[in-house]
Coordinates of C-alpha atoms in Angstrom, one line a residue:
X1 CA 79.7 70.6 109.5
X2 CA 78.5 72.8 111.7
X3 CA 80.3 75.9 113.5
X4 CA 80.9 77.3 116.9
X5 CA 79.8 81.0 117.1
X6 CA 79.5 83.3 119.8
X7 CA 77.1 85.5 117.7
X8 CA 76.0 85.2 113.8
X9 CA 74.1 87.6 111.6
X10 CA 72.8 85.5 108.5
X11 CA 72.2 88.1 106.1
X12 CA 72.9 91.5 106.7
X13 CA 73.8 92.9 110.3
X14 CA 76.3 92.9 113.1
X15 CA 77.4 90.3 115.3
X16 CA 79.1 92.2 118.4
X17 CA 80.6 91.9 121.7
X18 CA 80.5 87.9 121.9
X19 CA 82.6 85.8 123.8
X20 CA 83.5 82.2 123.3
X21 CA 86.1 79.8 125.4
X22 CA 87.0 76.4 124.5
X23 CA 88.7 74.7 127.5
X24 CA 90.7 71.5 127.5
X25 CA 88.4 69.8 124.7
X26 CA 88.8 68.6 121.1
X27 CA 86.8 70.6 118.6
X28 CA 87.1 70.0 114.9
X29 CA 84.9 72.6 113.6
X30 CA 85.5 76.5 112.6
X31 CA 85.2 78.8 115.6
X32 CA 84.0 82.5 115.5
X33 CA 83.5 85.2 118.0
X34 CA 81.2 86.7 115.8
X35 CA 79.9 85.8 112.0
X36 CA 78.2 87.6 109.7
X37 CA 77.4 85.5 106.5
X38 CA 74.9 83.3 104.7
X39 CA 73.5 82.1 101.6
X40 CA 72.1 85.6 100.4
X41 CA 74.1 87.5 97.8
X42 CA 76.7 89.6 99.3
X43 CA 75.9 89.7 103.1
X44 CA 77.3 92.9 104.7
X45 CA 77.8 94.2 108.3
X46 CA 79.8 94.2 111.7
X47 CA 81.4 91.8 113.6
X48 CA 83.4 93.8 116.3
X49 CA 84.8 93.9 120.0
X50 CA 84.0 89.8 119.8
X51 CA 86.4 87.6 121.8
X52 CA 87.6 84.0 121.1
X53 CA 89.7 82.2 124.0
X54 CA 91.3 78.3 123.3
X55 CA 93.2 77.4 126.2
X56 CA 94.4 74.3 128.7
X57 CA 95.3 71.7 126.1
X58 CA 92.2 72.3 123.7
X59 CA 92.7 71.1 120.1
X60 CA 90.7 73.0 117.3
X61 CA 90.5 71.1 113.9
X62 CA 89.2 74.4 111.8
X63 CA 89.9 78.0 111.5
X64 CA 89.6 80.4 114.6
X65 CA 88.4 83.9 113.9
X66 CA 87.8 86.6 116.5
X67 CA 85.1 88.4 113.9
X68 CA 84.7 87.2 110.4
X69 CA 82.5 88.9 107.7
X70 CA 81.6 86.7 104.5
X71 CA 81.7 89.6 101.9
X72 CA 81.5 93.5 102.9
X73 CA 82.0 95.4 106.3
X74 CA 84.0 95.3 109.3
X75 CA 85.7 93.2 111.4
X76 CA 87.3 95.5 114.3
X77 CA 89.0 95.3 117.8
X78 CA 88.2 91.7 118.5
X79 CA 90.5 89.5 120.5
X80 CA 91.6 85.9 119.9
X81 CA 93.9 84.0 122.8
X82 CA 95.6 80.7 122.1
X83 CA 97.1 79.7 125.6
X84 CA 98.8 75.8 125.7
X85 CA 96.3 74.9 122.8
X86 CA 96.9 73.1 119.3
X87 CA 95.6 74.2 116.2
X88 CA 95.6 72.8 112.6
X89 CA 94.0 75.6 110.6
X90 CA 94.3 79.2 110.2
X91 CA 93.9 81.9 112.9
X92 CA 92.6 85.5 112.3
X93 CA 91.5 88.5 114.7
X94 CA 89.8 89.9 112.1
X95 CA 88.8 88.7 108.5
X96 CA 86.9 90.6 105.6
X97 CA 86.0 88.0 102.8
X98 CA 85.8 90.7 100.4
X99 CA 86.1 94.4 100.9
X100 CA 86.2 96.4 104.4
X101 CA 88.1 97.0 107.6
X102 CA 89.9 94.7 109.9
X103 CA 91.3 97.3 112.3
X104 CA 92.7 97.2 115.9
X105 CA 92.4 93.3 116.2
X106 CA 95.0 91.5 118.8
X107 CA 95.8 88.0 118.5
X108 CA 98.0 86.3 121.7
X109 CA 99.5 82.9 121.3
X110 CA 101.1 81.5 124.3
X111 CA 103.0 77.8 124.1
X112 CA 100.6 77.1 121.1
X113 CA 101.3 74.1 118.7
X114 CA 100.2 75.5 115.0
X115 CA 102.9 74.8 112.7
X116 CA 100.2 74.6 109.6
X117 CA 98.4 77.7 111.0
X118 CA 98.8 81.2 109.5
X119 CA 98.1 83.7 111.9
X120 CA 96.6 87.2 111.1
X121 CA 96.0 90.2 113.7
X122 CA 93.3 91.8 110.6
X123 CA 93.3 90.5 107.1
X124 CA 91.0 91.7 104.1
X125 CA 90.8 89.3 101.2
X126 CA 90.2 92.2 98.6
X127 CA 90.4 95.9 99.0
X128 CA 90.2 98.1 102.3
X129 CA 92.3 98.7 105.5
X130 CA 93.9 96.6 107.9
X131 CA 95.4 98.7 110.6
X132 CA 96.5 99.1 114.2
X133 CA 96.5 95.2 114.4
X134 CA 99.0 93.3 116.8
X135 CA 100.1 89.5 117.1
X136 CA 102.0 88.3 119.8
X137 CA 103.5 84.9 120.2
X138 CA 105.2 83.4 123.2
X139 CA 106.9 80.0 122.6
X140 CA 105.3 77.6 120.4
X141 CA 104.9 77.2 116.7
X142 CA 103.3 78.7 113.8
X143 CA 103.4 78.7 110.1
X144 CA 103.2 82.3 108.6
X145 CA 102.4 85.6 110.8
X146 CA 100.8 88.7 109.1
X147 CA 100.4 91.6 111.4
X148 CA 97.9 93.2 108.8
X149 CA 97.1 92.5 105.6
X150 CA 95.0 93.2 102.4
X151 CA 94.9 91.0 99.7
X152 CA 93.9 91.6 96.2
X153 CA 92.9 95.2 95.9
X154 CA 93.8 98.6 96.7
X155 CA 94.1 99.2 100.7
X156 CA 96.5 100.4 103.3
X157 CA 98.3 98.2 106.3
X158 CA 99.7 100.6 108.4
X159 CA 100.7 100.5 112.4
X160 CA 100.7 96.6 112.8
X161 CA 102.7 95.2 115.4
X162 CA 104.0 91.3 115.5
X163 CA 106.2 90.3 118.4
X164 CA 107.7 87.0 118.7
X165 CA 109.2 85.9 121.9
X166 CA 111.1 82.1 122.2
X167 CA 108.9 80.9 119.3
X168 CA 109.4 79.1 116.0
X169 CA 108.0 80.2 112.7
X170 CA 107.9 77.7 110.1
X171 CA 107.7 80.1 107.1
X172 CA 107.5 84.1 107.0
X173 CA 106.8 87.2 108.9
X174 CA 105.0 90.2 107.7
X175 CA 104.1 93.2 109.7
X176 CA 102.0 95.0 107.2
X177 CA 101.2 93.1 103.8
X178 CA 99.8 94.8 100.6
X179 CA 99.0 92.0 97.8
X180 CA 98.0 94.9 95.2
X181 CA 98.6 98.4 95.6
X182 CA 98.3 100.6 98.5
X183 CA 100.7 101.7 102.0
X184 CA 102.3 99.7 104.5
X185 CA 103.5 102.4 107.0
X186 CA 104.5 102.4 110.6
X187 CA 104.6 98.8 111.3
X188 CA 106.9 97.1 113.5
X189 CA 108.1 93.6 113.6
X190 CA 110.2 92.3 117.1
X191 CA 111.8 88.7 116.6
X192 CA 113.3 87.7 120.0
X193 CA 114.8 84.8 121.1
X194 CA 113.1 83.1 118.1
X195 CA 113.6 81.0 115.1
X196 CA 112.1 82.3 111.7
X197 CA 112.3 79.5 108.8
X198 CA 111.6 82.0 106.0
X199 CA 111.8 86.0 105.2
X200 CA 111.0 88.7 108.1
X201 CA 109.7 92.1 106.6
X202 CA 108.5 95.2 108.4
X203 CA 106.3 96.1 105.2
X204 CA 105.9 94.0 101.7
X205 CA 103.9 95.4 99.0
X206 CA 103.5 93.5 95.7
X207 CA 101.8 96.7 93.6
X208 CA 101.9 100.3 92.1
X209 CA 101.3 103.9 93.5
X210 CA 102.6 102.3 97.0
X211 CA 104.5 103.6 99.8
X212 CA 106.4 102.0 102.9
X213 CA 107.8 104.4 105.2
X214 CA 108.5 104.4 108.8
X215 CA 108.5 100.7 109.1
X216 CA 110.6 99.0 112.0
X217 CA 112.4 95.3 112.1
X218 CA 113.8 94.4 115.6
X219 CA 116.1 91.3 115.6
X220 CA 116.9 90.7 119.1
X221 CA 119.1 88.4 120.6
X222 CA 119.4 84.6 120.0
X223 CA 117.2 84.8 116.8
X224 CA 117.6 83.1 113.9
X225 CA 116.4 84.1 110.5
X226 CA 116.6 81.7 107.5
X227 CA 115.6 84.2 104.6
X228 CA 115.4 87.8 104.0
X229 CA 115.1 90.6 106.2
X230 CA 114.0 94.2 105.3
X231 CA 111.0 95.9 103.6
X232 CA 110.1 94.9 100.3
X233 CA 107.9 97.1 97.5
X234 CA 108.0 95.9 93.8
X235 CA 106.7 99.1 92.4
X236 CA 108.9 100.4 89.6
X237 CA 109.3 103.9 91.7
X238 CA 108.8 102.9 94.9
X239 CA 108.5 105.1 97.8
X240 CA 110.5 103.4 100.5
X241 CA 112.1 105.6 103.0
X242 CA 112.7 105.9 106.7
X243 CA 112.7 102.4 107.9
X244 CA 114.8 100.6 110.3
X245 CA 116.5 97.4 110.9
X246 CA 117.9 97.2 114.3
X247 CA 119.8 94.2 115.6
X248 CA 120.4 93.6 119.2
X249 CA 123.5 91.4 120.4

């Protein structure tokens, strides 16, 4: 099947500064503001400063990415806005298929119906940096939210923010997520008048030689969390310090 792309670099190159708007229509395709990929071995490049907007009752059946790199590179400073739309797959501001940086991306959802969707501000599938990303959700529903995540090699997820206001999260919420080794510091998760079916973690680290400091979770009035709330570090000698849990009445 095809895809919808604002900008595309087939081999090694850049897809920067592109815009996609889907207004009030149904699309059963993946949507990319900027995409670097192809059939050659290890395509590399950058997909930065792209914008995707899906609005006014539109429905998208594929993944939605502000900037995506199939292999190595940078997907930074992209913006995805979902306003009154229905999604059935995952959403990411910046996504790296292997190693690289996904920093400074913004995902905004307003009244989205996305029960089966995972929402990532910035996500690196192997190793790198996922810092200073932001996910903001007003109303609607979604599956799991990760502000910034590095999944299967060393990296950092620092300074990410997740905010929900009047929303329903079916599964879990993570401010910073490290799947193997690295640091998750200075992340903030705010749950306001929202329901989370699973866990809420300001930082979540499954690895060694890791640090989780200065993270903050705010549970504001009218919020319900079905699972655990806190900071998780599986290191046998973890450095977990100066983290805050604030519960507001």
